Coordinates of C-alpha atoms in Angstrom, one line a residue:
E1 CA -13.5 -73.2 38.1
P2 CA -14.6 -73.1 34.5
R3 CA -12.2 -75.7 32.2
A4 CA -12.9 -73.1 28.8
M5 CA -14.5 -70.1 28.9
R6 CA -15.2 -68.2 25.1
V7 CA -16.8 -64.2 24.7
T8 CA -17.5 -62.9 21.9
Q9 CA -17.0 -58.4 22.7
L10 CA -17.5 -56.2 19.2
G11 CA -15.8 -53.1 19.7
D12 CA -15.8 -51.0 17.0
T13 CA -17.6 -51.7 13.1
R14 CA -14.6 -53.2 12.2
K15 CA -12.7 -55.3 14.7
N16 CA -14.3 -59.1 16.3
V17 CA -12.2 -59.5 19.5
L18 CA -12.1 -63.2 21.0
W19 CA -10.8 -63.5 24.8
G20 CA -11.0 -67.9 26.1
L21 CA -10.0 -69.0 28.9
L22 CA -7.4 -72.0 27.9
G23 CA -8.1 -74.4 30.2
S24 CA -6.4 -74.1 33.0
S25 CA -3.4 -72.7 32.8
S26 CA -5.3 -69.1 33.4
R27 CA -4.2 -67.8 30.5
L28 CA -6.5 -65.0 28.5
D29 CA -6.0 -65.3 25.5
R30 CA -7.3 -62.8 22.6
W31 CA -8.1 -63.5 18.9
E32 CA -8.6 -60.6 16.9
T33 CA -10.0 -60.5 13.6
L34 CA -11.3 -57.7 11.3
M35 CA -15.4 -57.8 9.7
E36 CA -16.3 -59.3 6.5
D37 CA -17.0 -57.2 3.8
S38 CA -20.3 -57.3 4.9
G39 CA -20.0 -56.6 8.1
R40 CA -21.0 -59.6 9.2
S41 CA -18.9 -61.0 11.8
S42 CA -15.8 -63.2 11.4
A43 CA -15.6 -64.4 14.7
S44 CA -17.5 -67.5 14.0
R45 CA -14.5 -68.8 12.1
F46 CA -13.0 -70.0 15.6
G47 CA -13.5 -73.1 16.9
K48 CA -12.8 -74.1 19.8
T49 CA -13.0 -77.7 21.0
L50 CA -12.5 -79.3 24.3
R51 CA -11.0 -82.6 25.2
G52 CA -11.0 -84.9 28.7
D53 CA -7.4 -83.8 29.4
E54 CA -8.7 -80.2 29.6
Q55 CA -6.7 -79.7 25.9
A56 CA -7.9 -77.5 23.9
R57 CA -7.5 -76.4 20.5
L58 CA -8.2 -73.2 18.2
D59 CA -9.5 -74.9 14.8
A60 CA -9.2 -72.1 12.6
I61 CA -7.0 -69.3 12.9
T62 CA -7.3 -66.8 10.1
P63 CA -3.1 -66.3 8.1
R64 CA -1.8 -62.7 8.5
V65 CA -0.3 -62.8 5.5
A66 CA -0.8 -65.3 2.4
L67 CA 2.4 -65.7 0.1
K68 CA 1.5 -67.6 -3.5
C69 CA 5.7 -68.6 -4.7
D70 CA 5.9 -70.3 -8.2
G71 CA 6.3 -74.3 -7.0
I72 CA 6.8 -76.6 -3.7
V73 CA 8.2 -74.5 -0.7
H74 CA 10.9 -76.6 0.7
S75 CA 11.9 -73.7 3.8
V76 CA 10.7 -71.1 5.0
H77 CA 12.7 -69.0 8.1
T78 CA 11.8 -65.6 9.8
S79 CA 14.8 -62.5 10.4
A80 CA 15.3 -63.0 14.2
D81 CA 13.5 -59.3 14.2
K82 CA 10.5 -60.7 12.1
K83 CA 11.0 -57.8 9.1
M84 CA 11.7 -60.1 7.3
L85 CA 10.5 -63.4 5.1
A86 CA 13.2 -66.0 3.1
T87 CA 11.3 -68.6 1.5
G88 CA 13.1 -71.4 -1.0
D89 CA 11.2 -73.7 -4.2
S90 CA 10.6 -76.1 -5.9
S91 CA 11.2 -73.4 -9.0
G92 CA 15.0 -73.0 -7.9
N93 CA 14.4 -69.3 -6.2
V94 CA 15.2 -67.9 -2.7
S95 CA 12.9 -65.3 -2.0
L96 CA 13.1 -63.0 1.0
W97 CA 9.7 -60.6 1.1
R98 CA 9.1 -58.2 3.8
T99 CA 6.6 -59.7 6.9
R100 CA 4.9 -56.1 7.2
D101 CA 3.1 -55.9 4.2
A102 CA 4.0 -59.0 2.2
S103 CA 5.7 -57.3 -0.5
L104 CA 8.1 -58.9 -2.1
I105 CA 12.2 -57.2 -1.2
R106 CA 14.1 -59.7 -4.1
T107 CA 13.7 -63.0 -6.1
I108 CA 17.2 -64.6 -6.6
S109 CA 17.8 -67.4 -8.7
C110 CA 19.5 -70.7 -8.0
S111 CA 20.9 -73.3 -10.3
G112 CA 17.8 -75.8 -9.3
P113 CA 15.6 -76.5 -6.7
V114 CA 16.1 -75.1 -3.2
Y115 CA 15.1 -77.6 -0.6
R116 CA 16.7 -75.4 2.2
V117 CA 17.2 -71.0 3.2
D118 CA 18.7 -69.7 6.3
L119 CA 18.8 -66.5 7.9
S120 CA 21.3 -65.4 9.6
F121 CA 20.6 -63.4 12.2
D122 CA 21.5 -59.4 11.3
K123 CA 19.5 -60.8 7.6
S124 CA 21.8 -59.9 6.0
Q125 CA 22.9 -62.7 3.9
V126 CA 21.0 -65.6 4.1
L127 CA 21.5 -69.2 3.0
S128 CA 20.2 -71.3 -0.1
C129 CA 20.9 -75.3 -0.4
C130 CA 20.2 -76.8 -3.9
D131 CA 19.2 -80.1 -5.8
S132 CA 22.3 -78.7 -8.3
G133 CA 24.9 -79.6 -5.3
D134 CA 25.6 -76.2 -4.1
A135 CA 25.4 -74.0 -1.2
K136 CA 25.2 -70.1 -1.2
V137 CA 25.3 -67.2 0.5
W138 CA 23.6 -64.0 -0.9
D139 CA 24.0 -60.4 -0.2
T140 CA 20.0 -60.4 0.7
C141 CA 20.6 -56.0 0.2
T142 CA 22.0 -56.1 -3.7
G143 CA 21.5 -60.5 -4.1
E144 CA 24.7 -61.2 -5.1
E145 CA 26.7 -64.6 -4.6
L146 CA 28.8 -63.8 -1.7
I147 CA 30.6 -67.9 -1.8
N148 CA 29.5 -70.7 -3.6
L149 CA 30.3 -73.6 -1.5
E150 CA 30.3 -77.1 -3.7
C151 CA 29.1 -80.3 -1.8
G152 CA 29.1 -82.5 -5.0
A153 CA 25.9 -84.2 -4.3
P154 CA 21.8 -82.6 -3.9
V155 CA 22.5 -80.5 -0.7
S156 CA 19.0 -80.5 1.8
C157 CA 20.0 -78.9 4.4
G158 CA 21.8 -76.3 5.9
A159 CA 22.8 -73.4 9.0
I160 CA 24.8 -70.5 8.9
S161 CA 26.3 -68.9 12.0
K162 CA 25.0 -66.4 14.1
D163 CA 28.3 -64.3 13.6
K164 CA 28.2 -66.5 9.2
A165 CA 31.8 -67.3 9.7
L166 CA 30.1 -71.2 9.6
V167 CA 28.1 -73.1 7.6
V168 CA 26.8 -76.4 7.9
T169 CA 25.7 -78.3 5.3
G170 CA 23.3 -82.2 4.3
D171 CA 23.0 -84.1 1.7
I172 CA 22.1 -87.4 -0.4
R173 CA 24.8 -89.2 0.4
G174 CA 25.3 -88.6 4.3
S175 CA 28.3 -85.8 4.5
A176 CA 28.0 -83.2 7.4
R177 CA 30.3 -80.3 6.1
V178 CA 31.6 -77.7 8.2
W179 CA 32.5 -74.9 5.5
D180 CA 34.9 -71.1 6.9
T181 CA 32.0 -68.1 4.7
L182 CA 35.4 -66.5 4.3
T183 CA 37.8 -69.3 2.3
G184 CA 34.7 -71.4 0.9
E185 CA 37.4 -74.3 3.1
V186 CA 36.2 -77.2 4.8
L187 CA 37.2 -77.4 8.4
L188 CA 35.2 -80.5 10.0
A189 CA 33.5 -83.0 7.6
V190 CA 31.3 -86.5 9.0
S191 CA 29.8 -89.2 7.8
C192 CA 26.0 -90.8 8.1
G193 CA 26.3 -93.4 6.7
A194 CA 22.4 -92.3 4.5
R195 CA 20.6 -89.3 3.8
I196 CA 20.0 -86.4 5.9
R197 CA 17.2 -84.8 5.7
S198 CA 17.5 -81.9 7.6
I199 CA 20.6 -80.0 10.1
D200 CA 20.6 -78.2 12.9
L201 CA 23.7 -75.1 14.4
S202 CA 23.7 -74.1 17.8
G203 CA 23.0 -70.6 18.9
D204 CA 27.0 -70.4 20.0
A205 CA 27.5 -73.0 16.4
R206 CA 29.3 -75.4 19.0
V207 CA 27.8 -77.9 18.1
F208 CA 25.0 -78.7 15.2
V209 CA 22.5 -81.9 15.3
T210 CA 22.2 -84.1 11.7
G211 CA 18.9 -86.3 11.1
D212 CA 19.0 -88.6 8.4
N213 CA 17.4 -92.1 6.5
N214 CA 19.1 -94.3 8.8
R215 CA 16.6 -93.1 11.6
C216 CA 19.4 -91.1 14.3
A217 CA 20.3 -87.5 15.0
T218 CA 22.9 -87.2 16.4
V219 CA 24.7 -84.3 18.2
W220 CA 28.3 -83.2 16.6
D221 CA 30.8 -81.3 18.2
S222 CA 31.5 -79.0 15.8
A223 CA 34.9 -78.3 16.3
T224 CA 36.1 -82.5 17.0
G225 CA 33.8 -84.0 14.9
Q226 CA 32.9 -86.1 17.6
A227 CA 29.3 -87.9 18.0
V228 CA 27.9 -86.1 21.7
R229 CA 24.7 -87.6 21.4
T230 CA 23.3 -90.2 19.4
I231 CA 19.2 -91.3 19.2
T232 CA 18.2 -93.3 17.7
C233 CA 14.3 -93.4 16.3
T234 CA 11.9 -95.9 15.3
H235 CA 11.9 -94.2 11.5
E236 CA 12.8 -92.2 8.8
V237 CA 13.8 -88.7 10.7
Y238 CA 12.6 -86.0 8.4
S239 CA 13.2 -82.5 10.7
V240 CA 15.9 -82.2 14.5
R241 CA 15.8 -79.1 15.3
L242 CA 17.6 -77.8 18.7
S243 CA 16.2 -75.4 21.5
D244 CA 18.2 -72.0 22.4
D245 CA 19.8 -73.5 25.5
Q246 CA 21.1 -76.7 23.9
R247 CA 18.4 -79.0 26.6
L248 CA 16.2 -80.3 24.2
L249 CA 15.9 -81.5 20.5
A250 CA 12.4 -82.1 18.5
T251 CA 12.8 -84.7 16.5
G252 CA 10.3 -84.8 12.8
D253 CA 9.9 -88.5 12.0
A254 CA 8.1 -90.8 9.3
M255 CA 6.1 -91.9 11.9
C256 CA 4.2 -89.3 12.5
K257 CA 5.7 -88.1 15.8
A258 CA 6.9 -85.5 16.2
K259 CA 9.2 -86.4 19.3
I260 CA 11.6 -84.5 22.1
W261 CA 14.7 -85.2 23.4
D262 CA 16.7 -84.9 26.9
V263 CA 20.3 -83.6 25.2
T264 CA 22.0 -84.9 27.9
T265 CA 20.4 -87.7 28.6
G266 CA 19.2 -88.8 25.5
K267 CA 16.0 -89.6 27.4
L268 CA 12.7 -89.5 25.6
K269 CA 10.6 -86.3 27.2
Q270 CA 7.1 -86.0 25.0
T271 CA 6.1 -87.3 22.4
M272 CA 3.6 -85.8 20.5
D273 CA 1.0 -87.3 17.0
C274 CA 0.4 -85.7 14.5
G275 CA -1.4 -85.8 11.2
G276 CA 1.2 -87.5 9.4
W277 CA 5.1 -87.2 7.7
V278 CA 6.3 -85.0 10.1
Y279 CA 8.4 -82.1 7.4
S280 CA 10.0 -79.5 9.7
V281 CA 9.6 -78.9 14.1
Y282 CA 11.0 -75.6 15.7
F283 CA 10.8 -74.0 18.8
S284 CA 10.0 -70.8 19.4
G285 CA 12.5 -69.1 21.3
D286 CA 12.0 -69.9 25.2
G287 CA 11.8 -73.5 24.8
T288 CA 8.3 -74.1 25.7
M289 CA 6.6 -74.3 22.7
L290 CA 7.3 -77.0 19.2
A291 CA 5.6 -76.4 16.4
T292 CA 5.0 -79.3 13.7
G293 CA 4.5 -79.2 10.2
D294 CA 2.9 -82.5 8.7
Q295 CA 2.2 -84.4 5.6
G296 CA -1.7 -83.8 7.1
K297 CA -1.6 -80.4 5.3
T298 CA -2.4 -79.7 9.2
V299 CA 0.7 -76.8 11.4
R300 CA 0.1 -77.5 15.3
L301 CA 1.7 -76.0 17.9
W302 CA 2.4 -77.9 21.4
N303 CA 3.1 -77.4 24.5
V304 CA 6.7 -78.7 25.1
A305 CA 6.4 -79.2 29.7
T306 CA 3.6 -80.9 28.9
G307 CA 2.7 -82.6 25.0
Q308 CA 0.1 -80.5 24.5
L309 CA -2.1 -80.1 21.6
L310 CA -2.6 -76.0 22.2
Y311 CA -3.8 -74.9 18.5
K312 CA -3.7 -76.8 15.0
L313 CA -3.6 -75.0 11.6
D314 CA -5.1 -75.5 8.1
C315 CA -3.9 -75.5 4.5
E316 CA -3.9 -76.1 1.3
S317 CA -1.5 -78.8 1.3
D318 CA 1.3 -80.4 2.9
A319 CA 3.6 -78.3 5.6
Y320 CA 6.9 -78.9 4.6
S321 CA 8.2 -75.9 6.8
V322 CA 7.3 -73.8 9.1
D323 CA 9.3 -71.5 11.8
L324 CA 8.1 -69.4 14.4
S325 CA 8.9 -66.3 15.7
A326 CA 11.6 -66.4 19.1
D327 CA 8.3 -64.5 21.1
K328 CA 5.5 -67.0 20.0
S329 CA 3.3 -64.7 18.0
V330 CA 4.3 -65.4 14.6
L331 CA 4.0 -69.2 12.5
C332 CA 4.7 -68.8 9.1
V333 CA 4.6 -71.9 7.0
G334 CA 5.8 -72.9 3.6
D335 CA 3.1 -75.8 1.9
G336 CA 3.1 -78.0 -1.2
A337 CA 0.7 -75.8 -3.1
G338 CA 3.4 -73.0 -3.3
N339 CA 1.1 -70.9 0.2
V340 CA 3.2 -69.2 2.4
C341 CA 1.4 -67.6 6.0
L342 CA 2.1 -65.7 8.2
W343 CA 0.1 -66.7 11.1
E344 CA -0.2 -64.7 14.0
T345 CA -0.6 -67.2 17.2
A346 CA -2.9 -65.3 19.4
T347 CA -4.3 -62.9 16.8
G348 CA -6.2 -63.9 12.6
T349 CA -6.3 -61.6 10.4
A350 CA -7.5 -60.6 6.9
K351 CA -5.8 -62.6 4.3
V352 CA -3.6 -61.2 2.3
T353 CA -2.5 -63.3 -1.1
M354 CA -0.1 -62.3 -3.8
E355 CA 2.4 -63.5 -6.6
C356 CA 5.5 -64.4 -5.5
G357 CA 8.0 -62.8 -8.9
P358 CA 10.9 -60.5 -8.8
S359 CA 9.8 -57.1 -8.6
D360 CA 12.8 -54.8 -9.2
V361 CA 14.2 -52.8 -11.9
F362 CA 18.6 -53.1 -11.9
F363 CA 19.1 -51.3 -14.4
I364 CA 17.4 -49.0 -17.1
D365 CA 19.6 -47.6 -20.3
M366 CA 17.5 -44.9 -22.8
T367 CA 18.3 -44.0 -26.7
E368 CA 16.1 -41.3 -28.5
S369 CA 13.3 -43.8 -29.6
I370 CA 14.0 -47.0 -26.5
I371 CA 13.5 -47.6 -23.1
A372 CA 15.2 -51.2 -21.9
T373 CA 15.6 -51.9 -18.2
A374 CA 16.9 -54.9 -16.9
G375 CA 13.9 -56.2 -15.0
P376 CA 11.4 -57.4 -12.6
G377 CA 12.0 -60.8 -13.0
K378 CA 14.2 -63.2 -15.7
Y379 CA 13.1 -59.8 -18.8
V380 CA 14.8 -57.5 -20.8
K381 CA 11.9 -55.4 -21.3
L382 CA 11.5 -52.6 -24.5
F383 CA 9.9 -50.1 -24.7
D384 CA 9.1 -47.1 -26.1
T385 CA 10.5 -43.7 -25.0
E386 CA 6.6 -41.3 -26.9
K387 CA 4.1 -43.7 -25.7
G388 CA 5.7 -45.2 -23.3
R389 CA 3.9 -49.0 -25.2
L390 CA 5.7 -52.0 -24.4
L391 CA 7.7 -53.5 -28.0
H392 CA 9.6 -56.6 -26.7
T393 CA 9.5 -59.1 -23.3
C394 CA 13.1 -60.5 -23.6
E395 CA 12.7 -63.9 -21.1
T396 CA 16.9 -63.6 -19.5
K397 CA 18.3 -67.2 -18.4
G398 CA 18.0 -66.2 -15.0
L399 CA 17.4 -63.3 -12.7
A400 CA 18.6 -59.6 -15.3
F401 CA 21.0 -57.4 -13.8
A402 CA 22.3 -55.1 -16.3
C403 CA 21.3 -54.1 -19.9
D404 CA 23.3 -51.5 -21.8
L405 CA 21.8 -50.5 -25.6
G406 CA 24.5 -50.5 -28.1
V407 CA 23.8 -48.9 -31.4
A408 CA 20.3 -50.2 -33.6
P409 CA 19.4 -52.3 -33.3
L410 CA 21.6 -54.1 -30.8
L411 CA 21.3 -54.7 -27.6
A412 CA 23.8 -56.5 -24.2
S413 CA 22.0 -58.1 -21.4
G414 CA 23.8 -59.7 -17.9
D415 CA 21.8 -62.4 -15.9
S416 CA 21.9 -64.6 -12.6
S417 CA 22.8 -67.2 -14.2
G418 CA 26.6 -66.5 -15.7
V419 CA 25.4 -65.6 -19.4
A420 CA 25.8 -62.1 -20.9
T421 CA 22.8 -62.3 -23.9
L422 CA 22.4 -60.2 -27.3
W423 CA 19.2 -59.3 -28.7
N424 CA 17.8 -57.7 -31.7
T425 CA 15.8 -54.7 -30.4
D426 CA 13.1 -54.2 -33.6
T427 CA 12.4 -57.9 -33.4
G428 CA 14.0 -59.2 -29.7
A429 CA 15.9 -61.6 -30.9
V430 CA 19.1 -63.7 -29.4
E431 CA 21.8 -63.4 -31.1
R432 CA 24.4 -64.7 -29.5
V433 CA 25.2 -65.7 -25.7
I434 CA 28.3 -65.2 -24.3
T435 CA 28.9 -67.8 -21.7
V436 CA 30.8 -65.7 -19.2
L437 CA 30.6 -67.8 -16.2
D438 CA 31.0 -72.2 -16.8
K439 CA 29.1 -72.2 -13.2
G440 CA 27.1 -69.7 -13.8
G441 CA 26.6 -67.0 -11.0
P442 CA 25.3 -63.2 -11.6
V443 CA 26.8 -60.7 -14.5
F444 CA 26.3 -58.2 -12.7
S445 CA 27.9 -55.0 -15.3
V446 CA 27.4 -54.7 -19.2
K447 CA 28.7 -52.3 -21.2
L448 CA 28.3 -52.3 -25.5
S449 CA 31.3 -50.4 -27.2
S450 CA 30.4 -47.5 -29.7
N451 CA 31.1 -49.7 -32.5
N452 CA 28.9 -52.5 -31.1
K453 CA 32.1 -55.0 -31.6
L454 CA 33.4 -55.2 -28.3
L455 CA 31.3 -56.9 -24.7
V456 CA 32.4 -56.0 -21.7
T457 CA 31.1 -57.9 -18.7
G458 CA 31.3 -57.6 -14.8
D459 CA 30.6 -60.4 -13.1
V460 CA 30.1 -61.6 -9.1
K461 CA 34.1 -63.4 -9.9
G462 CA 35.8 -60.4 -9.9
N463 CA 36.6 -60.7 -13.5
A464 CA 36.3 -57.7 -15.6
C465 CA 36.3 -59.4 -19.4
V466 CA 36.5 -58.4 -22.9
W467 CA 34.8 -60.0 -25.8
D468 CA 34.7 -60.2 -29.2
V469 CA 30.8 -59.2 -30.7
L470 CA 30.9 -61.3 -33.8
S471 CA 32.5 -64.4 -33.1
G472 CA 31.7 -64.2 -28.7
M473 CA 35.8 -64.7 -28.7
L474 CA 37.4 -64.0 -24.5
L475 CA 40.1 -60.7 -26.0
H476 CA 40.5 -59.6 -22.4
K477 CA 39.8 -61.1 -19.0
M478 CA 40.9 -58.4 -15.6
G479 CA 39.8 -58.6 -12.1
D480 CA 41.4 -59.5 -8.6
G481 CA 38.7 -61.5 -7.2
V482 CA 36.2 -58.4 -5.8
T483 CA 32.9 -58.5 -7.6
V484 CA 33.3 -55.9 -10.1
R485 CA 29.6 -54.2 -9.8
S486 CA 29.8 -51.9 -13.0
V487 CA 31.6 -51.4 -16.3
D488 CA 32.0 -49.0 -18.6
L489 CA 34.6 -48.4 -22.0
T490 CA 36.2 -45.0 -23.4
D491 CA 35.4 -44.8 -27.0
D492 CA 38.1 -45.3 -27.8
E493 CA 38.4 -49.0 -26.7
Q494 CA 41.8 -49.1 -24.5
M495 CA 40.6 -48.0 -20.8
L496 CA 38.0 -49.6 -19.0
V497 CA 36.8 -48.7 -15.5
T498 CA 35.5 -51.4 -12.9
G499 CA 33.4 -50.6 -9.7
T500 CA 33.4 -52.5 -7.1
R501 CA 31.5 -54.1 -4.1
D502 CA 34.7 -53.7 -2.5
G503 CA 34.0 -49.9 -3.1
R504 CA 36.7 -49.8 -5.1
T505 CA 36.7 -47.4 -9.4
V506 CA 40.1 -49.1 -10.8
L507 CA 40.8 -47.3 -14.4
W508 CA 42.6 -50.4 -16.0
D509 CA 44.5 -50.2 -19.2
I510 CA 42.5 -52.8 -21.6
P511 CA 45.5 -53.6 -23.9
T512 CA 48.3 -54.6 -21.2
G513 CA 45.4 -54.9 -18.3
R514 CA 47.3 -53.2 -16.0
V515 CA 46.3 -51.2 -13.1
V516 CA 46.3 -46.9 -13.9
R517 CA 44.8 -45.5 -11.4
T518 CA 42.3 -47.2 -8.3
M519 CA 40.2 -44.5 -6.7
Q520 CA 38.9 -44.8 -3.2
C521 CA 34.8 -44.6 -2.2
G522 CA 33.5 -44.5 1.0
G523 CA 31.2 -48.1 -0.2
Q524 CA 29.9 -50.6 -2.9
V525 CA 29.7 -49.2 -6.4
Y526 CA 27.3 -49.4 -7.6
S527 CA 27.5 -47.2 -11.3
V528 CA 30.5 -46.2 -13.2
D529 CA 30.1 -43.7 -16.5
M530 CA 33.1 -42.5 -18.5
S531 CA 33.1 -39.8 -20.3
G532 CA 34.5 -40.2 -24.4
D533 CA 36.9 -39.2 -24.0
G534 CA 38.4 -41.1 -21.7
K535 CA 39.4 -37.6 -18.1
L536 CA 36.7 -38.1 -16.4
V537 CA 34.9 -40.6 -14.5
A538 CA 31.5 -40.5 -12.3
T539 CA 30.2 -42.9 -9.8
G540 CA 28.0 -43.9 -7.7
D541 CA 27.6 -45.6 -4.7
Q542 CA 26.1 -47.7 -1.6
H543 CA 26.6 -44.2 0.6
K544 CA 24.2 -42.5 -1.9
M545 CA 27.4 -40.5 -2.8
A546 CA 27.7 -39.7 -6.6
T547 CA 31.8 -38.7 -7.5
I548 CA 33.4 -37.4 -10.2
W549 CA 36.4 -38.0 -10.9
E550 CA 40.0 -36.3 -12.5
V551 CA 40.8 -39.8 -14.2
E552 CA 44.5 -38.9 -14.8
T553 CA 45.1 -37.2 -11.4
G554 CA 42.3 -39.3 -9.3
R555 CA 41.2 -35.9 -7.6
V556 CA 37.8 -35.4 -7.0
V557 CA 36.0 -32.5 -9.4
Q558 CA 32.7 -32.7 -7.9

């Protein structure tokens, strides 16, 4: 029996199919790559190297998708269904991507470099762990901040449970915490005595594991905080990962080693040599394959049972984060050059490169002469309505969520940094910055009064605030703690309407702060608009319903 076999078979004019028999595994693997533009086969990229121990490796696989981020990509995570990818980078961005076509879904701006991201099992939420000391859970559909967990020190790692009820975090001061995501309460805190480099949570959330600078990988009971197993390594532990069945633990360390341990006994089962400090380790869903990313600009795929090197992939820079799909078909890599690559572990396809940047226009407003857009990214843009010519680009402090054109030349905007900004539409210059949320967070809606004297804001903390435009002073504050997605004001400035995350449209009496009427919609209310006389209010909600309500009775008109 041949120890390795490679056959190139050309099918149609565009595809080159490569079949390979790896060692004595009796498994025939198939790789496929597109032809070069010239028609020359790119199969030469697929080099096979054999060693005496019948170890075969694939020296080069073409990435299926390559994405370009703004800074070092510290963390990547693919959703369970492989349809979404989350990245966290040194520029403070959490980016969500469609893996199908490499399109950017949205970018979430955080308050500092993002060291770790983790998608919930149903991909409805994403966790970000930041240098600012905050771990935040975000709604992936809207980019809305759901909860902020203040850790008090830079958060180096974290994970969200399958049911989204718990989050575990680890920080540079050596504290690991278990949080209730509904209340933000700390349920459990343990100390590792040194900087925690990595953390992982089991599928049932009963145990979590930490890797630290004390050369320890520790398995903890999530309910009691008891150390179930402590494994002492020879060097700092940069990465830890539990297999899905919790029987195996993988560690990556500063000695360029990836190791696999038996959790029950603490016995070392495999040691694998990598090309540098091992920043990331990741098991496949069935626990048969391990991916490692290291300082040597390489990603390696290993056979867990034998410790054999299966494939080696070269990166442009240090491979800081790897993620392997449950079925082992897709490998995701984030590196120090800002690249995010998706690789097919069995096939190679043409590489696509994209610049990382927000793509959503969240809001638009228009007068007879000007169109204003909030987004894409950290920009509010002003266009000439007659010719569509770009007049000004106004750079906001965070991701721009809202804008409102008042009486010329005033424009208001709200962004993810927690501020509302007033702009001069003639010059594009900042007139005033109003801090809505001291600790930051999305300001989802802004509205100027008809005479430009008042500004109303709606924010993620559930506040609807009325501000004096001239002084920037807070005049009135209303709300019940539920995120306000949209606000509007009557012409007489006596009544305010809010649309909330829980599907309510609420009418407020501004002088007293009293709730006048509440109307229940079918889902999150993304937009509200009041008639000038205050008799009707229109709403647009999550379930694609536009509704007109009578204010006096709360009755649906249309």
